[in-house]
Amino acid sequence: RECRPSDSHYTDKMASRAIAAFTICNLALVDDDIAGKSVCDSSQDGGIDALCVNHSEKRVVVVQSKFDKGGNGTWKKNDFLAFKDACEKLQQEEYQRFDKILQEMASDIEIGLGSHDYKFLFVMAHTGKCGAAEEILGDMQGWQDELNSAALTLDNTPQDELLFQVHLVS
């Protein structure tokens, strides 16, 4: 979709999509086929490059991926804010703002949103050697805290048991 081998940025686009699929495979705990089908990267993606709902594991994994040829890229404040905004629109069930592939997952997403035992992992993945600036890491932590506070999660809940988790994969 929107990516032909003759396109000048074909390799970069496919690498970014591969990062998204790899992240889904590992964090949603699904096989390669499901991970590949979870990629919804397009010009109409609304800021979400991949999304997978794994009902057996009770996980919803949402990914934005970035590929940097030099491996020196990192997340910028605007990148973080755009991803956060997209995730908030997803939580508000504004599916029309997203790609057709994601729209077709609406009923699965609604099951996760309507449950008190599904975990939502919001993941920013990139090829940079370093993580992100301290400011962005602080913003990520603050966002995670806000989400879990709104979900009435106890303060002493271990990280891997939080209902809402914000991750950086580099």
Coordinates of C-alpha atoms in Angstrom, one line a residue:
R1 CA 0.0 0.0 0.0
E2 CA 1.4 3.4 -1.1
C3 CA 4.7 1.7 -1.4
R4 CA 6.1 0.5 -4.8
P5 CA 9.7 -0.8 -5.3
S6 CA 10.2 2.0 -7.9
D7 CA 9.4 4.7 -5.3
S8 CA 12.4 6.7 -4.2
H9 CA 11.8 6.0 -0.5
Y10 CA 10.7 2.4 -0.8
T11 CA 13.4 0.9 1.3
D12 CA 12.9 3.5 4.1
K13 CA 9.1 3.0 4.1
M14 CA 9.5 -0.8 4.2
A15 CA 12.1 -0.6 7.0
S16 CA 9.8 1.6 9.1
R17 CA 6.9 -0.9 8.5
A18 CA 9.2 -3.8 9.4
I19 CA 10.1 -2.1 12.7
A20 CA 6.3 -1.6 13.4
A21 CA 5.6 -5.3 12.6
F22 CA 8.6 -6.5 14.7
T23 CA 7.4 -4.4 17.6
I24 CA 3.9 -5.8 17.3
C25 CA 5.2 -9.4 17.1
N26 CA 7.2 -9.0 20.3
L27 CA 4.9 -6.9 22.5
A28 CA 1.5 -8.2 21.3
L29 CA 2.8 -11.7 21.5
V30 CA 1.6 -12.7 18.0
D31 CA 3.2 -14.5 15.1
D32 CA 4.8 -12.8 12.1
D33 CA 1.7 -13.1 9.9
I34 CA -0.6 -11.4 12.3
A35 CA 2.1 -8.7 13.0
G36 CA 2.5 -8.0 9.3
K37 CA -1.3 -7.6 8.9
S38 CA -1.4 -5.3 11.9
V39 CA 0.6 -2.6 10.0
C40 CA -1.6 0.3 9.0
D41 CA 1.1 2.8 7.9
S42 CA -0.2 5.0 5.1
S43 CA -0.8 8.7 4.3
Q44 CA -4.1 8.3 6.1
D45 CA -2.8 6.5 9.2
G46 CA -3.6 9.3 11.6
G47 CA -0.3 8.9 13.4
I48 CA -0.5 5.1 14.1
D49 CA 1.6 2.8 12.0
A50 CA 0.5 -0.5 13.5
L51 CA -2.1 -1.8 15.9
C52 CA -2.9 -5.3 17.2
V53 CA -5.5 -6.6 19.6
N54 CA -4.6 -9.9 21.1
H55 CA -7.7 -11.2 22.9
S56 CA -6.1 -14.3 24.3
E57 CA -3.3 -12.2 26.0
K58 CA -5.7 -9.3 26.6
R59 CA -3.3 -6.8 25.0
V60 CA -3.8 -3.9 22.7
V61 CA -0.5 -2.7 21.2
V62 CA -0.3 0.6 19.3
V63 CA 2.9 1.5 17.5
Q64 CA 4.4 4.5 15.7
S65 CA 7.7 3.7 14.1
K66 CA 10.6 5.7 12.7
F67 CA 13.4 4.6 10.5
D68 CA 16.7 6.5 10.4
K69 CA 19.3 5.3 7.9
G70 CA 22.2 6.6 10.0
G71 CA 20.8 5.1 13.2
N72 CA 21.2 8.4 15.0
G73 CA 17.6 9.5 15.0
T74 CA 15.5 9.9 18.1
W75 CA 12.1 11.1 19.1
K76 CA 11.4 14.8 19.0
K77 CA 8.8 16.6 21.2
N78 CA 6.5 17.1 18.1
D79 CA 6.7 13.4 17.3
F80 CA 5.8 12.4 20.8
L81 CA 2.9 14.9 20.9
A82 CA 1.5 13.7 17.6
F83 CA 1.6 10.1 18.7
K84 CA 0.0 10.9 22.1
D85 CA -2.7 12.8 20.2
A86 CA -3.4 9.9 17.9
C87 CA -3.6 7.5 20.9
E88 CA -6.1 9.8 22.6
K89 CA -8.3 9.9 19.5
L90 CA -8.1 6.1 19.4
Q91 CA -9.3 6.0 23.1
Q92 CA -12.1 8.4 22.2
E93 CA -13.1 5.9 19.4
E94 CA -12.7 8.5 16.6
Y95 CA -11.9 5.7 14.1
Q96 CA -12.7 7.9 11.1
R97 CA -9.5 9.7 11.7
F98 CA -7.4 6.6 10.9
D99 CA -6.6 4.3 8.1
K100 CA -9.1 1.8 6.7
I101 CA -7.1 -1.2 8.2
L102 CA -7.4 0.3 11.7
Q103 CA -11.1 1.2 11.2
E104 CA -11.8 -2.4 10.4
M105 CA -10.4 -3.3 13.9
A106 CA -12.8 -1.0 15.7
S107 CA -14.9 -3.8 17.3
D108 CA -11.8 -5.5 18.6
I109 CA -10.4 -2.2 20.0
E110 CA -13.8 -1.5 21.6
I111 CA -13.6 -4.8 23.5
G112 CA -10.3 -3.8 24.9
L113 CA -11.5 -0.3 25.8
G114 CA -14.6 -1.7 27.5
S115 CA -12.7 -4.1 29.6
H116 CA -10.9 -3.5 32.9
D117 CA -8.3 -6.2 32.3
Y118 CA -6.9 -5.4 28.9
K119 CA -3.5 -3.8 28.8
F120 CA -2.8 -1.0 26.4
L121 CA 0.8 -0.6 25.2
F122 CA 1.6 2.7 23.4
V123 CA 4.9 2.2 21.7
M124 CA 7.3 4.6 20.0
A125 CA 9.8 2.5 18.1
H126 CA 12.9 3.8 16.1
T127 CA 16.3 2.8 14.9
G128 CA 18.2 5.3 16.9
K129 CA 21.1 4.1 19.0
C130 CA 20.0 6.3 21.9
G131 CA 16.6 6.5 23.5
A132 CA 15.0 9.9 23.7
A133 CA 15.8 13.2 25.4
E134 CA 15.1 13.4 29.1
E135 CA 12.3 15.8 28.5
I136 CA 10.5 13.3 26.3
L137 CA 11.1 10.5 28.7
G138 CA 9.6 12.6 31.4
D139 CA 6.6 13.4 29.2
M140 CA 6.1 9.7 28.5
Q141 CA 6.2 8.9 32.2
G142 CA 3.7 11.7 32.9
W143 CA 1.4 10.5 30.2
Q144 CA 1.6 6.9 31.5
D145 CA 0.9 8.2 35.0
E146 CA -2.1 10.2 33.8
L147 CA -3.6 7.2 32.0
N148 CA -3.2 4.9 34.9
S149 CA -4.5 7.4 37.4
A150 CA -7.7 7.9 35.3
A151 CA -8.0 4.1 35.3
L152 CA -7.8 4.1 39.1
T153 CA -4.7 2.0 39.1
L154 CA -3.0 1.7 42.5
D155 CA 0.2 3.7 42.9
N156 CA 2.3 0.6 43.8
T157 CA 1.3 -1.4 40.8
P158 CA 4.4 -3.0 39.1
Q159 CA 5.3 -1.6 35.7
D160 CA 4.4 -4.7 33.8
E161 CA 1.0 -4.9 35.4
L162 CA -0.1 -1.4 34.6
L163 CA -3.2 -1.2 32.4
F164 CA -1.6 1.6 30.3
Q165 CA 2.1 1.4 29.4
V166 CA 4.1 3.9 27.3
H167 CA 7.2 2.3 25.8
L168 CA 10.2 3.5 23.8
V169 CA 11.8 0.8 21.7
S170 CA 15.2 1.8 20.1

